[in-house]
Every structure is written in structure tokens, then in C-alpha cells.
PDB file of C-alpha atoms in Angstrom:
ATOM      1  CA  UNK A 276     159.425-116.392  62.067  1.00  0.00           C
ATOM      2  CA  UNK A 277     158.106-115.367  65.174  1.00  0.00           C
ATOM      3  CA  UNK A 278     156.382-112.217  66.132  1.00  0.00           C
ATOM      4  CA  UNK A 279     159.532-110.622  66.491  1.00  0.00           C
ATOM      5  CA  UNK A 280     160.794-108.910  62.875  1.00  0.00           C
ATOM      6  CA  UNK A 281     164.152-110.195  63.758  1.00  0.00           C
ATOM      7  CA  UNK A 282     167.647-108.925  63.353  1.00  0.00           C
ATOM      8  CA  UNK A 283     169.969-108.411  60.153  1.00  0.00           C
ATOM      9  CA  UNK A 284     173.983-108.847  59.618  1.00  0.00           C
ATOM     10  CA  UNK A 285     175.340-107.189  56.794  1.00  0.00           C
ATOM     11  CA  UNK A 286     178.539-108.097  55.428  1.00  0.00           C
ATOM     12  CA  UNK A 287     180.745-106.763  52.255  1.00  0.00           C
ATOM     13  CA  UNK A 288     183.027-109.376  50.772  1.00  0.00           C
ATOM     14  CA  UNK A 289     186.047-109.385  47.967  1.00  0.00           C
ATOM     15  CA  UNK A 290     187.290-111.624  45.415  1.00  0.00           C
ATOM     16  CA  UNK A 291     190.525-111.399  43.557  1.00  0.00           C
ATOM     17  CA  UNK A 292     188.800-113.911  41.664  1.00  0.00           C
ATOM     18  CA  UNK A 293     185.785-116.179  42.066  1.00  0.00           C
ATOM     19  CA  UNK A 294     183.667-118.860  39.521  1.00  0.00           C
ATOM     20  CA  UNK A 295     180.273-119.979  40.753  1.00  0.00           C
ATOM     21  CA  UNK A 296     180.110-122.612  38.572  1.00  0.00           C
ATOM     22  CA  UNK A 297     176.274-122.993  36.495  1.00  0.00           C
ATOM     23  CA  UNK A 298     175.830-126.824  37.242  1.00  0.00           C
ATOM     24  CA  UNK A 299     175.446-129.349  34.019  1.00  0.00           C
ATOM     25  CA  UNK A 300     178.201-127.196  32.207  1.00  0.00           C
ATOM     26  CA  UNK A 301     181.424-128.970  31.602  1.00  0.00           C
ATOM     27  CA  UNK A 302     183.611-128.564  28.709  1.00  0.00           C
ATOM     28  CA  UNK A 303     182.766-124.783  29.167  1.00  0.00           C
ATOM     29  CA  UNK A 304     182.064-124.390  32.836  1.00  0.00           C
ATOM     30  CA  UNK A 305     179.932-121.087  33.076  1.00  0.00           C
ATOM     31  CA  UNK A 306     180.019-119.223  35.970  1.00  0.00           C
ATOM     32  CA  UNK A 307     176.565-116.973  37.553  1.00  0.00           C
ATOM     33  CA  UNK A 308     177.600-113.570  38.279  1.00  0.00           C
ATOM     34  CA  UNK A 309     176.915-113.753  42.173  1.00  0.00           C
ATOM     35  CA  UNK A 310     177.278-116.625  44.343  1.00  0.00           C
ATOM     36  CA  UNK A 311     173.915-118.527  44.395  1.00  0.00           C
ATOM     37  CA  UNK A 312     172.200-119.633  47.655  1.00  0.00           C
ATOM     38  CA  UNK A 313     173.975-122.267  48.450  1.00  0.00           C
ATOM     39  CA  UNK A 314     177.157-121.003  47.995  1.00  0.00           C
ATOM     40  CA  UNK A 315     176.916-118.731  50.608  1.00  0.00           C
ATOM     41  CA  UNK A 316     175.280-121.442  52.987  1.00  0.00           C
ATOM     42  CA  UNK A 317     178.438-123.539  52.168  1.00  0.00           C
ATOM     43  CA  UNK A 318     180.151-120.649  52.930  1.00  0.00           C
ATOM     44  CA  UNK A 319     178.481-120.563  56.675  1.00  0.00           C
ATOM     45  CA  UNK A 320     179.245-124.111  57.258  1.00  0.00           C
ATOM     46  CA  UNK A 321     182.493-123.832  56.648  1.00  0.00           C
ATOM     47  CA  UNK A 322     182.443-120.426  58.948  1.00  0.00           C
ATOM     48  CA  UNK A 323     180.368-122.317  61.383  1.00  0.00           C
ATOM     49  CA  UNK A 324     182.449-125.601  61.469  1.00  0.00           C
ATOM     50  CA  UNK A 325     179.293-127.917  60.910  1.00  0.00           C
ATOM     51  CA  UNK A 326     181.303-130.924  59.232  1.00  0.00           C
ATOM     52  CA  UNK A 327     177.896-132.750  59.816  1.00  0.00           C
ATOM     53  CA  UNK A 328     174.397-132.174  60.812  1.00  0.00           C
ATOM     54  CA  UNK A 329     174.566-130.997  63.885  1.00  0.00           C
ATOM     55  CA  UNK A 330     171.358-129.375  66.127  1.00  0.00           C
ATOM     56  CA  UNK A 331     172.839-125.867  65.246  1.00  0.00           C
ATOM     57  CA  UNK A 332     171.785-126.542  61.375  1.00  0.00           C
ATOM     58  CA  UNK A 333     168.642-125.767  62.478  1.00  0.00           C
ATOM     59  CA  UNK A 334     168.747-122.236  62.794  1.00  0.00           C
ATOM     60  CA  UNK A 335     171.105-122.127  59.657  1.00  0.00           C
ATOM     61  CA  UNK A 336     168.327-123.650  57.925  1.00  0.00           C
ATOM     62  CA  UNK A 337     165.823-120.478  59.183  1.00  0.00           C
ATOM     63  CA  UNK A 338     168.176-117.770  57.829  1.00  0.00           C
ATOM     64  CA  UNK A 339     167.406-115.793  54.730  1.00  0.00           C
ATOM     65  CA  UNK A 340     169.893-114.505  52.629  1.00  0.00           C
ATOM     66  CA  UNK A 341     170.113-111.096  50.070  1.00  0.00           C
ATOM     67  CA  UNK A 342     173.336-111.279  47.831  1.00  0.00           C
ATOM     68  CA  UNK A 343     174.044-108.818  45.535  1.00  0.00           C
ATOM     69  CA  UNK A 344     177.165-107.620  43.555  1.00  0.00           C
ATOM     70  CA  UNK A 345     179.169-106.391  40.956  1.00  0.00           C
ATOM     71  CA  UNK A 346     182.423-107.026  38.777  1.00  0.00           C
ATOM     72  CA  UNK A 347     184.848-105.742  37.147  1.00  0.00           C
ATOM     73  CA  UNK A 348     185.864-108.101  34.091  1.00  0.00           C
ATOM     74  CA  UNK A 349     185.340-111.779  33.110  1.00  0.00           C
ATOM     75  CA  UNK A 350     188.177-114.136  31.355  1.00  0.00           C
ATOM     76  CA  UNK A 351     188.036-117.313  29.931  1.00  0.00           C
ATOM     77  CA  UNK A 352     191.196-119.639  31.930  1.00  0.00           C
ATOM     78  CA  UNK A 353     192.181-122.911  29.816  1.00  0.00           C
ATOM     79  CA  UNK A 354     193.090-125.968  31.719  1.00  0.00           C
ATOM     80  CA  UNK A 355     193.230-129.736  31.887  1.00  0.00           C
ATOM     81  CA  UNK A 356     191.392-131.918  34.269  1.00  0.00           C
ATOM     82  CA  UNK A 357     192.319-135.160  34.811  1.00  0.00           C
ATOM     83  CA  UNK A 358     190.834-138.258  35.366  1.00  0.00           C
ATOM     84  CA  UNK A 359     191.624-141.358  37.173  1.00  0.00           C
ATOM     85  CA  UNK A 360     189.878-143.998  36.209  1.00  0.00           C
ATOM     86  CA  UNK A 361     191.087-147.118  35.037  1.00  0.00           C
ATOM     87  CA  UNK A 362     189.375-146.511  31.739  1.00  0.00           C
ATOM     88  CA  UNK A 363     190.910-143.057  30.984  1.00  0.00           C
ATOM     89  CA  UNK A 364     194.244-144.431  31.869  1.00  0.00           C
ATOM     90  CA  UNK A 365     194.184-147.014  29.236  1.00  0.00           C
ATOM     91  CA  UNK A 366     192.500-144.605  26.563  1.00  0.00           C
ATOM     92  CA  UNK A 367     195.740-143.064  27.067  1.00  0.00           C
ATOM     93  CA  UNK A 368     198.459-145.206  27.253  1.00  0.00           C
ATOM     94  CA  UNK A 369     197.033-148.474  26.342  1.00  0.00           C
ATOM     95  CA  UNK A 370     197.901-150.460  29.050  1.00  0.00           C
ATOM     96  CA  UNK A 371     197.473-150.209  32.757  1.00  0.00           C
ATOM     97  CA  UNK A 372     201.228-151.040  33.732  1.00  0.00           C
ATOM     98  CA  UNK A 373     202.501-148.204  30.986  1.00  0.00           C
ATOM     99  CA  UNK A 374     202.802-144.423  31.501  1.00  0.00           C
ATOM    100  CA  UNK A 375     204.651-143.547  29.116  1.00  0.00           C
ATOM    101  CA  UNK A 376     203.302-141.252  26.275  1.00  0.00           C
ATOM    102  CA  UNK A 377     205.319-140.102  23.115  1.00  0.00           C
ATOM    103  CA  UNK A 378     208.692-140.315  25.195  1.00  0.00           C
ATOM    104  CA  UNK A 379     207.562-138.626  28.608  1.00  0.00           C
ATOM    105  CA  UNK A 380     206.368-140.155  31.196  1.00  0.00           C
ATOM    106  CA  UNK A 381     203.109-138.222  32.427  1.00  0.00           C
ATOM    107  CA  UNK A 382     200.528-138.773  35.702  1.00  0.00           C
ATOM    108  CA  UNK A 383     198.355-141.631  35.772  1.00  0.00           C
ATOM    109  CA  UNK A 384     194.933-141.479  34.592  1.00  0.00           C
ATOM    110  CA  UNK A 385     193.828-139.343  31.510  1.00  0.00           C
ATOM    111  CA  UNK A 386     193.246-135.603  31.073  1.00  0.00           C
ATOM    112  CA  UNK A 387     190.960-133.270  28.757  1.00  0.00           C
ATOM    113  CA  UNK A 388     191.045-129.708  28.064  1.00  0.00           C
ATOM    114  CA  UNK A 389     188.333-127.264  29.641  1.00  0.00           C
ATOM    115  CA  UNK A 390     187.350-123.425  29.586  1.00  0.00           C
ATOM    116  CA  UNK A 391     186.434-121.854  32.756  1.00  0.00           C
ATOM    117  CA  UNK A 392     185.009-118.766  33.062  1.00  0.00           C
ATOM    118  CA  UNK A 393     186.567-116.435  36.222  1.00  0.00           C
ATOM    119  CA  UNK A 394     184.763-113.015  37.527  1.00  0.00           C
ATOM    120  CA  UNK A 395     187.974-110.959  39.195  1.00  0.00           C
ATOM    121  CA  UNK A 396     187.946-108.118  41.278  1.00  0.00           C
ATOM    122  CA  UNK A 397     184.298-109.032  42.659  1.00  0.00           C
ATOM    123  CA  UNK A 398     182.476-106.771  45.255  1.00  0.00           C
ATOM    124  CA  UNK A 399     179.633-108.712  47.644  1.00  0.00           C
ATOM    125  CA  UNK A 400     177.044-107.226  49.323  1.00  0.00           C
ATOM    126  CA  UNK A 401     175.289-109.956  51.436  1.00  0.00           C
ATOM    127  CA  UNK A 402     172.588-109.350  54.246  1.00  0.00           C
ATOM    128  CA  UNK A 403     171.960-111.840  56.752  1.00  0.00           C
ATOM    129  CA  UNK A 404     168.554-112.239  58.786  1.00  0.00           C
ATOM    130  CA  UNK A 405     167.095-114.159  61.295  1.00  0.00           C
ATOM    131  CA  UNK A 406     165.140-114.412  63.898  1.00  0.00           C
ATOM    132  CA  UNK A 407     167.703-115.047  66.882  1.00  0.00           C
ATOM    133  CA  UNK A 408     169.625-112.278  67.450  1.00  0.00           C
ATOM    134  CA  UNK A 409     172.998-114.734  69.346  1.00  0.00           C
ATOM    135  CA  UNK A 410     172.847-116.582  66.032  1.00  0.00           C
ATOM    136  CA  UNK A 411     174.102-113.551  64.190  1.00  0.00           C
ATOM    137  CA  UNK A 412     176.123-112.592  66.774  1.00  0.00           C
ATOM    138  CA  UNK A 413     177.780-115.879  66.862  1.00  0.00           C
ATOM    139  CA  UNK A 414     178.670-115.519  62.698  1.00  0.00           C
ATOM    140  CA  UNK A 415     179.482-112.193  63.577  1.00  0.00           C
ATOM    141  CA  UNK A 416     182.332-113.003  66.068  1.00  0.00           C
ATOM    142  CA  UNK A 417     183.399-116.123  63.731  1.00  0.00           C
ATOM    143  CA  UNK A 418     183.961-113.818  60.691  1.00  0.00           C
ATOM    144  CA  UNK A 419     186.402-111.875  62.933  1.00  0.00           C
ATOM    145  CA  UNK A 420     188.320-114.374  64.097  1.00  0.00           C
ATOM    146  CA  UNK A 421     187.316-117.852  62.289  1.00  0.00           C
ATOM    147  CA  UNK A 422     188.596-119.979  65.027  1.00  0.00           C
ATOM    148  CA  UNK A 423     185.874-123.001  63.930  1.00  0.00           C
ATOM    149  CA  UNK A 424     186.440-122.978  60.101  1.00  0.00           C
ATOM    150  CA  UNK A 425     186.814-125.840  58.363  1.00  0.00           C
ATOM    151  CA  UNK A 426     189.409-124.878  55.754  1.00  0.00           C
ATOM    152  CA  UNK A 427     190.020-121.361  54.150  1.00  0.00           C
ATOM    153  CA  UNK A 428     187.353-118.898  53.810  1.00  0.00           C
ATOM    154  CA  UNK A 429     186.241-119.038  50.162  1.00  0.00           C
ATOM    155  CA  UNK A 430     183.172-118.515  47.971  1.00  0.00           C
ATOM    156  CA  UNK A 431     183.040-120.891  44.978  1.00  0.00           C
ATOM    157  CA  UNK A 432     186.248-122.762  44.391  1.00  0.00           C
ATOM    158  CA  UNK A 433     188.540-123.769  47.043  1.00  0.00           C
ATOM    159  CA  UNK A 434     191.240-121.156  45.974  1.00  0.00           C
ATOM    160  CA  UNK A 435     188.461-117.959  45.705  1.00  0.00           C
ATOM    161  CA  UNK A 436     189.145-116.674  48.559  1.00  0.00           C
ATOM    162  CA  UNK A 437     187.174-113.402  50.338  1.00  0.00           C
ATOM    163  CA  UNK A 438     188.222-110.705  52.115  1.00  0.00           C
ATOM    164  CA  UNK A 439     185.741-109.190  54.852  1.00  0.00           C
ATOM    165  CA  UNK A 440     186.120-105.561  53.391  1.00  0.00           C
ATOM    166  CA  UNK A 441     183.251-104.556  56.167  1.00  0.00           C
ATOM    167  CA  UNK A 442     181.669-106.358  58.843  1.00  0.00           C
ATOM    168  CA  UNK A 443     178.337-104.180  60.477  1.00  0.00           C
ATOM    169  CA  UNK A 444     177.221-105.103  63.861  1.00  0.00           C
ATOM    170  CA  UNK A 445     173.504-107.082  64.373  1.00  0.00           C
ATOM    171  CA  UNK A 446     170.740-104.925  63.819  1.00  0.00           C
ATOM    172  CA  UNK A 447     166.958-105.049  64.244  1.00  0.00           C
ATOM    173  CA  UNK A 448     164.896-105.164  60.829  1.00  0.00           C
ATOM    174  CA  UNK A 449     163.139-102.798  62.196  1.00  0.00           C
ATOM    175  CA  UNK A 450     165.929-100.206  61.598  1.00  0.00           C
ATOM    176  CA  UNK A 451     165.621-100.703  57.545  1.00  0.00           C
ATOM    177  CA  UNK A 452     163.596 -99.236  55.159  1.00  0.00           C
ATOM    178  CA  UNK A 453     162.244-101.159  52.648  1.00  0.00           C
ATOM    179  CA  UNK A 454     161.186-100.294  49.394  1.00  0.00           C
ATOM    180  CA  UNK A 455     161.126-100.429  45.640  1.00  0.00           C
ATOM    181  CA  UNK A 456     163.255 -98.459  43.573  1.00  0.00           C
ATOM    182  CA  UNK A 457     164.057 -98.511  40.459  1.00  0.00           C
ATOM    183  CA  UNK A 458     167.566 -97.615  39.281  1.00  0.00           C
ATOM    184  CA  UNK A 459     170.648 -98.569  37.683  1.00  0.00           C
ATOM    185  CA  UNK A 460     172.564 -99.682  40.643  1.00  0.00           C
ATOM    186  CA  UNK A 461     175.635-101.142  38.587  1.00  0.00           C
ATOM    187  CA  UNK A 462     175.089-104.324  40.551  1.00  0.00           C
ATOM    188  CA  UNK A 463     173.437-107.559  39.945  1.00  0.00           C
ATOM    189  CA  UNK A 464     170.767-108.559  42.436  1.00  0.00           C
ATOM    190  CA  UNK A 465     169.129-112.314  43.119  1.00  0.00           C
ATOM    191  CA  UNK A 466     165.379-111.699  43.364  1.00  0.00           C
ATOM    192  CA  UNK A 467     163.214-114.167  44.421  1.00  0.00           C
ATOM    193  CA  UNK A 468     160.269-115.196  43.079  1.00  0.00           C
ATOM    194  CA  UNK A 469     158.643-114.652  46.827  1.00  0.00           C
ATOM    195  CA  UNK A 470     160.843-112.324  48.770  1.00  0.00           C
ATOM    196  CA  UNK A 471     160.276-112.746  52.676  1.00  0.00           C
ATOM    197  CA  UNK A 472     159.894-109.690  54.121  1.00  0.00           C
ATOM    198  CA  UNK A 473     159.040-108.937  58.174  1.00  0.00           C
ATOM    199  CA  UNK A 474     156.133-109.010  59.775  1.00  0.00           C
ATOM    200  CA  UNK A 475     155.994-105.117  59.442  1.00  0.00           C
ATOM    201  CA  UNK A 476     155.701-105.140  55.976  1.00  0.00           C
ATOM    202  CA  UNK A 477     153.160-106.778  53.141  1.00  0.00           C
ATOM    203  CA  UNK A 478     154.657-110.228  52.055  1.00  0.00           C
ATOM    204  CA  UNK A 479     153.735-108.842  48.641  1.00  0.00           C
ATOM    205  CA  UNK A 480     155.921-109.002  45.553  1.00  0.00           C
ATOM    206  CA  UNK A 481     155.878-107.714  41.693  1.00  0.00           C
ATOM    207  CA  UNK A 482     157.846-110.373  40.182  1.00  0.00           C
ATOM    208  CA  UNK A 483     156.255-110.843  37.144  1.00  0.00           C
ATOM    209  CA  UNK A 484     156.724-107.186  36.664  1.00  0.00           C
ATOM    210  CA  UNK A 485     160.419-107.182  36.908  1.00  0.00           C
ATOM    211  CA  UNK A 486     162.583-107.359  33.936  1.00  0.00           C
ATOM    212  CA  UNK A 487     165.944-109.308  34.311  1.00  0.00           C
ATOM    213  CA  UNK A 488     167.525-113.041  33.474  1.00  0.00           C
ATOM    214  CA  UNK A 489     166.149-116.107  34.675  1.00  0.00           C
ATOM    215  CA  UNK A 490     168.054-118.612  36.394  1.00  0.00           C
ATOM    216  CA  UNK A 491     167.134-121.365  38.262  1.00  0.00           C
ATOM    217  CA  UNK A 492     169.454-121.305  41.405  1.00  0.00           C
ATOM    218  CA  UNK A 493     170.875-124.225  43.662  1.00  0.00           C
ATOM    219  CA  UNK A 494     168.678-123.947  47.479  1.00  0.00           C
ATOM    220  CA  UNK A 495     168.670-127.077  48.957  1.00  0.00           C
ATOM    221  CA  UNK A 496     171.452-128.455  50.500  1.00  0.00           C
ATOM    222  CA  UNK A 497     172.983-130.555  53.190  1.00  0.00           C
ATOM    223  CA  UNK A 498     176.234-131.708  54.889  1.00  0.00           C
ATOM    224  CA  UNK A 499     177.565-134.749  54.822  1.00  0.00           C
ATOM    225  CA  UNK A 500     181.214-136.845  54.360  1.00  0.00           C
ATOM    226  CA  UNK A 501     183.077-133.383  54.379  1.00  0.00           C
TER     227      UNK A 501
END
């Protein structure tokens, strides 16, 4: 960052439903409570309309993101997945030319049962900051009328969708206060390990004092073959 604190966007998103699926988990796919990082950087691509790498990923890459949030219940969904491969197909129906299975004929490929665990009703409270103020502006003016999206607006699976419940205008940092308090906000919070704060303020933190589960969250990402 440069001398400059920089600006923040605030934004307050809901979800009918939403999973944010814990990666490595399959025949029970766990969900995190929030979205993780990545999620919502997805989430600005497809805002943003970057299909690729284009020279605007650059300041994308320089924004810092706060996500917090809360739900109201958690269920378990049951569902097959299916798979297409020639070997699944023949596990199945023994033969590639048949599919036909105990006297009704069914979809190629083979299928296996799977939990999934949904959040519904979620509330989002996501803060957006960076350094250029037009950047902002321009996600600002793309949440309001997402003329450049790439397919529905959605955090997590393709069918979560969000509603913008409220949008604030760009702000300097300079207009927040920031501080620790500690409280039973009835949310959950992602904290860092080193929290970037402005140049106004100590880049100090008390992680190791902070009690909480420990996840380690998807960060990196890029774009490609959307």
C-alpha cells in the first residue's frame, strides 16, 4: 500500500442457502461457516467479468478482504453424484453398449450417494479495501447493476445465490475506528494470523491470544479455462 490508508466498501449479503465446501471432504462434504477467501475473490471475478487474466487482476490481487457472518440452521441434504467414466459405467451395467439396470433404463455413467452439509438463511458482512479508490467504485457500480458478470451472482455453489441486502458507498479508512473488543457478537469472524491494518495504525496482532477454531483457508487462486 501506498502512503495513502486507502478506501473501504462494505457490503451485506444473503443466502437462502449456501455450502462452502471444506476441500478433501467427499462422501460427507463439510461446509466452513463463512465463505473463505477465495470464495469471495471468485465471487469478484465473476462480478468483474475477468474470464482470464487480464491487467485489471492486478489490483484484485491488492485487495484485502474482512468476512464475517452468521446463520440460522444447518441440514444435512442427501444426493447422488454421478460419474461418467467409462469405468463407472461398466461397474454398473457391465457392458458399455447396455444401460439397462434391474428393468429401467437409467443415465450413462455410474452414481454414488453423498451428504452435503447446507447453512440457510445466511447473513454476510464483508468489507472491501484498497488502495484505489475507482477500483471500489467500479465493484460498487457492478454490484448495482452487474452488467459484466459472468453467470449468476453466487457464493459457493452455482445455485447459492446472494442478495445485496445493503450496498455502502466508498469510504476512506480513515473514517473507521479500529479496535479490539471482546464480545459475543453472534457472528463468526475469519481472523488472520497477520491482519493488515493502515498505515495509521500498529500492524500489530494478538493472535496467539485469541481463542477460536483453526482452519486452514483456501488464498491463492487464479483464473483460467472458465
Amino acid at each position: 500500500m501506498n502512503n495513502h490508508p486507502g478506501y473501504i466498501l462494505r457490503l451485506k449479503i444473503y443466502q437462502p442457502q449456501a455450502h462452502y465446501r471444506i476441500p478433501f471432504t467427499y462422501q460427507r462434504r463439510h461446509t466452513y461457516p463463512l465463505p473463505p477467501y477465495s470464495t469471495v475473490i471468485g465471487f469478484l471475478c465473476n462480478l468483474l467479468g475477468f474470464d482470464g487474466l487480464p491487467a485489471e487482476h492486478e489490483d484484485l490481487k491488492k485487495i484485502k478482504i474482512s468476512i464475517a457472518g452468521r446463520f440460522e440452521s444447518k441440514t444435512t441434504e442427501y444426493i447422488w453424484f454421478r460419474n461418467l467414466s467409462k469405468e463407472a459405467h461398466l461397474k454398473r451395467f457391465g457392458s458399455i453398449a447396455n444401460r439397462s439396470f434391474a428393468g429401467h433404463v437409467e443415465h450413462i455413467g455410474g452414481q454414488s450417494p453423498v451428504l452435503i452439509d447446507v447453512l440457510n438463511n445466511v447473513y454476510l458482512l464483508v468489507h472491501l479495501a484498497h488502495e484505489k479508490e475507482s477500483f471500489l467504485k467500479e465493484i460498487h457500480s457492478l454490484i448495482e447493476n452487474p452488467v459484466r458478470r459472468l453467470e449468476i451472482l453466487h457464493l459457493g455453489r452455482a445455485e447459492d445465490w446472494v442478495v445485496i441486502d445493503s450496498l455502502s458507498s466508498v469510504f476512506p479508512i480513515s473514517h473507521l475506528i479500529i479496535k479490539r473488543e471482546d464480545a459475543d457478537f453472534k457472528h463468526f469472524f475469519w481472523i488472520p494470523e497477520k491482519i493488515y491494518r493502515p498505515n495509521l495504525y500498529e500492524n500489530i496482532s494478538d493472535f496467539e491470544e485469541m481463542e477460536g477454531l483453526q482452519y486452514k483457508l483456501p488464498t491463492f487462486w487464479t483464473v483460467e479455462d472458465y
